[in-house]
Short mmCIF file of C-alpha atoms in Angstrom, two decimals:
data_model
loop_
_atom_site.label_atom_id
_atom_site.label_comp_id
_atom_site.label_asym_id
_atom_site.label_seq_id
_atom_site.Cartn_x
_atom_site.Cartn_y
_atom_site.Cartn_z
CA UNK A 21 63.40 21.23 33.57
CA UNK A 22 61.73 24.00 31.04
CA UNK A 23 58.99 25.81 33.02
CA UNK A 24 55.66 24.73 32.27
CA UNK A 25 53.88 26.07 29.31
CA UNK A 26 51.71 29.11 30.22
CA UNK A 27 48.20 28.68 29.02
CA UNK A 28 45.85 31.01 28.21
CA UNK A 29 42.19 29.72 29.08
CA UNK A 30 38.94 31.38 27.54
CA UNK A 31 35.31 29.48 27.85
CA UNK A 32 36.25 27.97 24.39
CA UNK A 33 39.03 27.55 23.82
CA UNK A 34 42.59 26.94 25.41
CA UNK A 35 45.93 28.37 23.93
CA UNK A 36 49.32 27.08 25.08
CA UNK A 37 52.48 29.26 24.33
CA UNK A 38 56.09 27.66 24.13
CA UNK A 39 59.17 30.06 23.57
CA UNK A 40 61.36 28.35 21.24
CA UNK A 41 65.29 28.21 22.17
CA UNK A 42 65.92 32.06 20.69
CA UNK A 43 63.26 33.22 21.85
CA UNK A 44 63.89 31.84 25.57
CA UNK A 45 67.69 33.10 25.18
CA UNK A 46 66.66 36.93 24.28
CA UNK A 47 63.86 36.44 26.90
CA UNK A 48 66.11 35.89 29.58
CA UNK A 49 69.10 38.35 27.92
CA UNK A 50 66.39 40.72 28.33
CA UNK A 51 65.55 40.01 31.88
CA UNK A 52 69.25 40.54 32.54
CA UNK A 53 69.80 43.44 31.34
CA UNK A 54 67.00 45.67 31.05
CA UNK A 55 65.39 44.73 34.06
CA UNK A 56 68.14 43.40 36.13
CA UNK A 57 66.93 40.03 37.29
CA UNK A 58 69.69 37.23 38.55
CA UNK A 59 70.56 34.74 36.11
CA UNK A 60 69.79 32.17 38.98
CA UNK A 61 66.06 33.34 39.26
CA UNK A 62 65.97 33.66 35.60
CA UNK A 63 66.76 30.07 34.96
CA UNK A 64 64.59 28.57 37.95
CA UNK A 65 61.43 30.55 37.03
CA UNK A 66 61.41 32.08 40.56
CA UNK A 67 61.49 35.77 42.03
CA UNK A 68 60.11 37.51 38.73
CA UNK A 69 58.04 40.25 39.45
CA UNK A 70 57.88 43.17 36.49
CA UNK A 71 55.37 45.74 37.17
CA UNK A 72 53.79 47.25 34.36
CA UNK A 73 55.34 50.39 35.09
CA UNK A 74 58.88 49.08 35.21
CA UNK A 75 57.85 47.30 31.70
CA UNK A 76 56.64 50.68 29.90
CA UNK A 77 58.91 52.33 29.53
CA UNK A 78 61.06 48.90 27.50
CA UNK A 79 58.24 48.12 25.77
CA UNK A 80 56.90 51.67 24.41
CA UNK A 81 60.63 51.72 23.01
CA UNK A 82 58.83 48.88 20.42
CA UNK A 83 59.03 50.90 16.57
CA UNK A 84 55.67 50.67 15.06
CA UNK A 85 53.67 49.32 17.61
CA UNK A 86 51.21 51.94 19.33
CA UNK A 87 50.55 52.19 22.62
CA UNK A 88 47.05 50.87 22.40
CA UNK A 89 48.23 47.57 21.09
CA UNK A 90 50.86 47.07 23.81
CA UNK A 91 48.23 46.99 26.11
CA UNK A 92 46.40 44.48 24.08
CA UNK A 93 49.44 42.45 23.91
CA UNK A 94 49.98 43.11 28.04
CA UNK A 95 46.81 42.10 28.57
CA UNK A 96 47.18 38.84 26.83
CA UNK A 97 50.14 38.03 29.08
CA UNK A 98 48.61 39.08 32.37
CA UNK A 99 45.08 37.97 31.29
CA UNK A 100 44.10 37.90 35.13
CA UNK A 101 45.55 41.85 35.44
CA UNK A 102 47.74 41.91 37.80
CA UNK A 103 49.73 44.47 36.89
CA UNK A 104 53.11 42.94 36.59
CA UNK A 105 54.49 39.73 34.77
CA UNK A 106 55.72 37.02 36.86
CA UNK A 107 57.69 34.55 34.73
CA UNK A 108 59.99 34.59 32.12
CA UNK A 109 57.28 32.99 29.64
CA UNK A 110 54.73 35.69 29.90
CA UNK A 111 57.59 38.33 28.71
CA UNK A 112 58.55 35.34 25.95
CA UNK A 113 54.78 36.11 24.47
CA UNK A 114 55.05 40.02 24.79
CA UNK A 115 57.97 40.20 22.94
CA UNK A 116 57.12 37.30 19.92
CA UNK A 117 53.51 39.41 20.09
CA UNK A 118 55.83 42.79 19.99
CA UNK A 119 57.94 41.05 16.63
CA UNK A 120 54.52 39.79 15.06
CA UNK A 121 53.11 43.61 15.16
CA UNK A 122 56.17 44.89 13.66
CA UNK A 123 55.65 42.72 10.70
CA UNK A 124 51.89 43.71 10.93
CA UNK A 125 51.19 39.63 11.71
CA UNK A 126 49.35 40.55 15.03
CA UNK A 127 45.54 41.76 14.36
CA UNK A 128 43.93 41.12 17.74
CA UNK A 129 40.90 42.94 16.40
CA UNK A 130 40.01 39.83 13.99
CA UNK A 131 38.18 36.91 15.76
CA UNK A 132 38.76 33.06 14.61
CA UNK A 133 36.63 33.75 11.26
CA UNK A 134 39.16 36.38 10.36
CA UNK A 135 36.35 39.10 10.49
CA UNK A 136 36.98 42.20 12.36
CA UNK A 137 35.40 42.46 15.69
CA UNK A 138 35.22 46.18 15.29
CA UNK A 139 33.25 46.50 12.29
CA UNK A 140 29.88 48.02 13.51
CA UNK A 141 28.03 47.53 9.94
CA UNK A 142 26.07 44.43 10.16
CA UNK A 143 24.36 43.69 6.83
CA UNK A 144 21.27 41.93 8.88
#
């Protein structure tokens, strides 16, 4: 069975992220080969551990996407900061996030409304 959906839980609101088929298939091509976890573990969801500093140095390899939004895009895989991913679905989001700031898609610094969050001049 497909691992459960991993869910991202704010007082508000909760978000629940599905990989589609490709993006579970490069997910766990990635797994393989960059980071050299089993296909067995890969396919049962168990024995994933990436630290963050094993995951740098793949994901700073990302064209267009500064370093400062990687870590936004970490931290909304490992929202409880752990330091290190531990299933195949978290690394699903990082790298659909990763695609969506390539195509400048991803603006984290907009809330729901669509207005930035860092834009100091209130008109109050």
């Amino acid at each position: 069975p497909p691992p459960p959906p991993m869910q991202h839980q704010s007082p508000a609101t909760t978000t629940v992220y599905i990989a589609t088929p490709l993006e579970e298939a490069y997910t766990c091509f990635i797994l393989e080969t960059v980071f050299q976890i089993p296909v067995q573990d890969i396919t049962n969801n168990t024995n994933i551990r990436i630290p963050g500093r094993f995951a740098v140095p793949f994901l700073t390899n990302a064209i267009g996407v500064d370093r400062s939004l990687l870590r936004t895009i970490w931290s909304l895989a490992d929202p409880q900061s752990n330091g290190f991913l531990s299933c195949k679905t978290q690394l699903s989001l990082i790298l659909r996030c990763i695609t969506m700031a390539q195509a400048n898609l991803f603006h984290p610094e907009t809330n729901d409304n669509g207005q930035d969050n860092n834009n100091s001049n209130n008109d109050t």
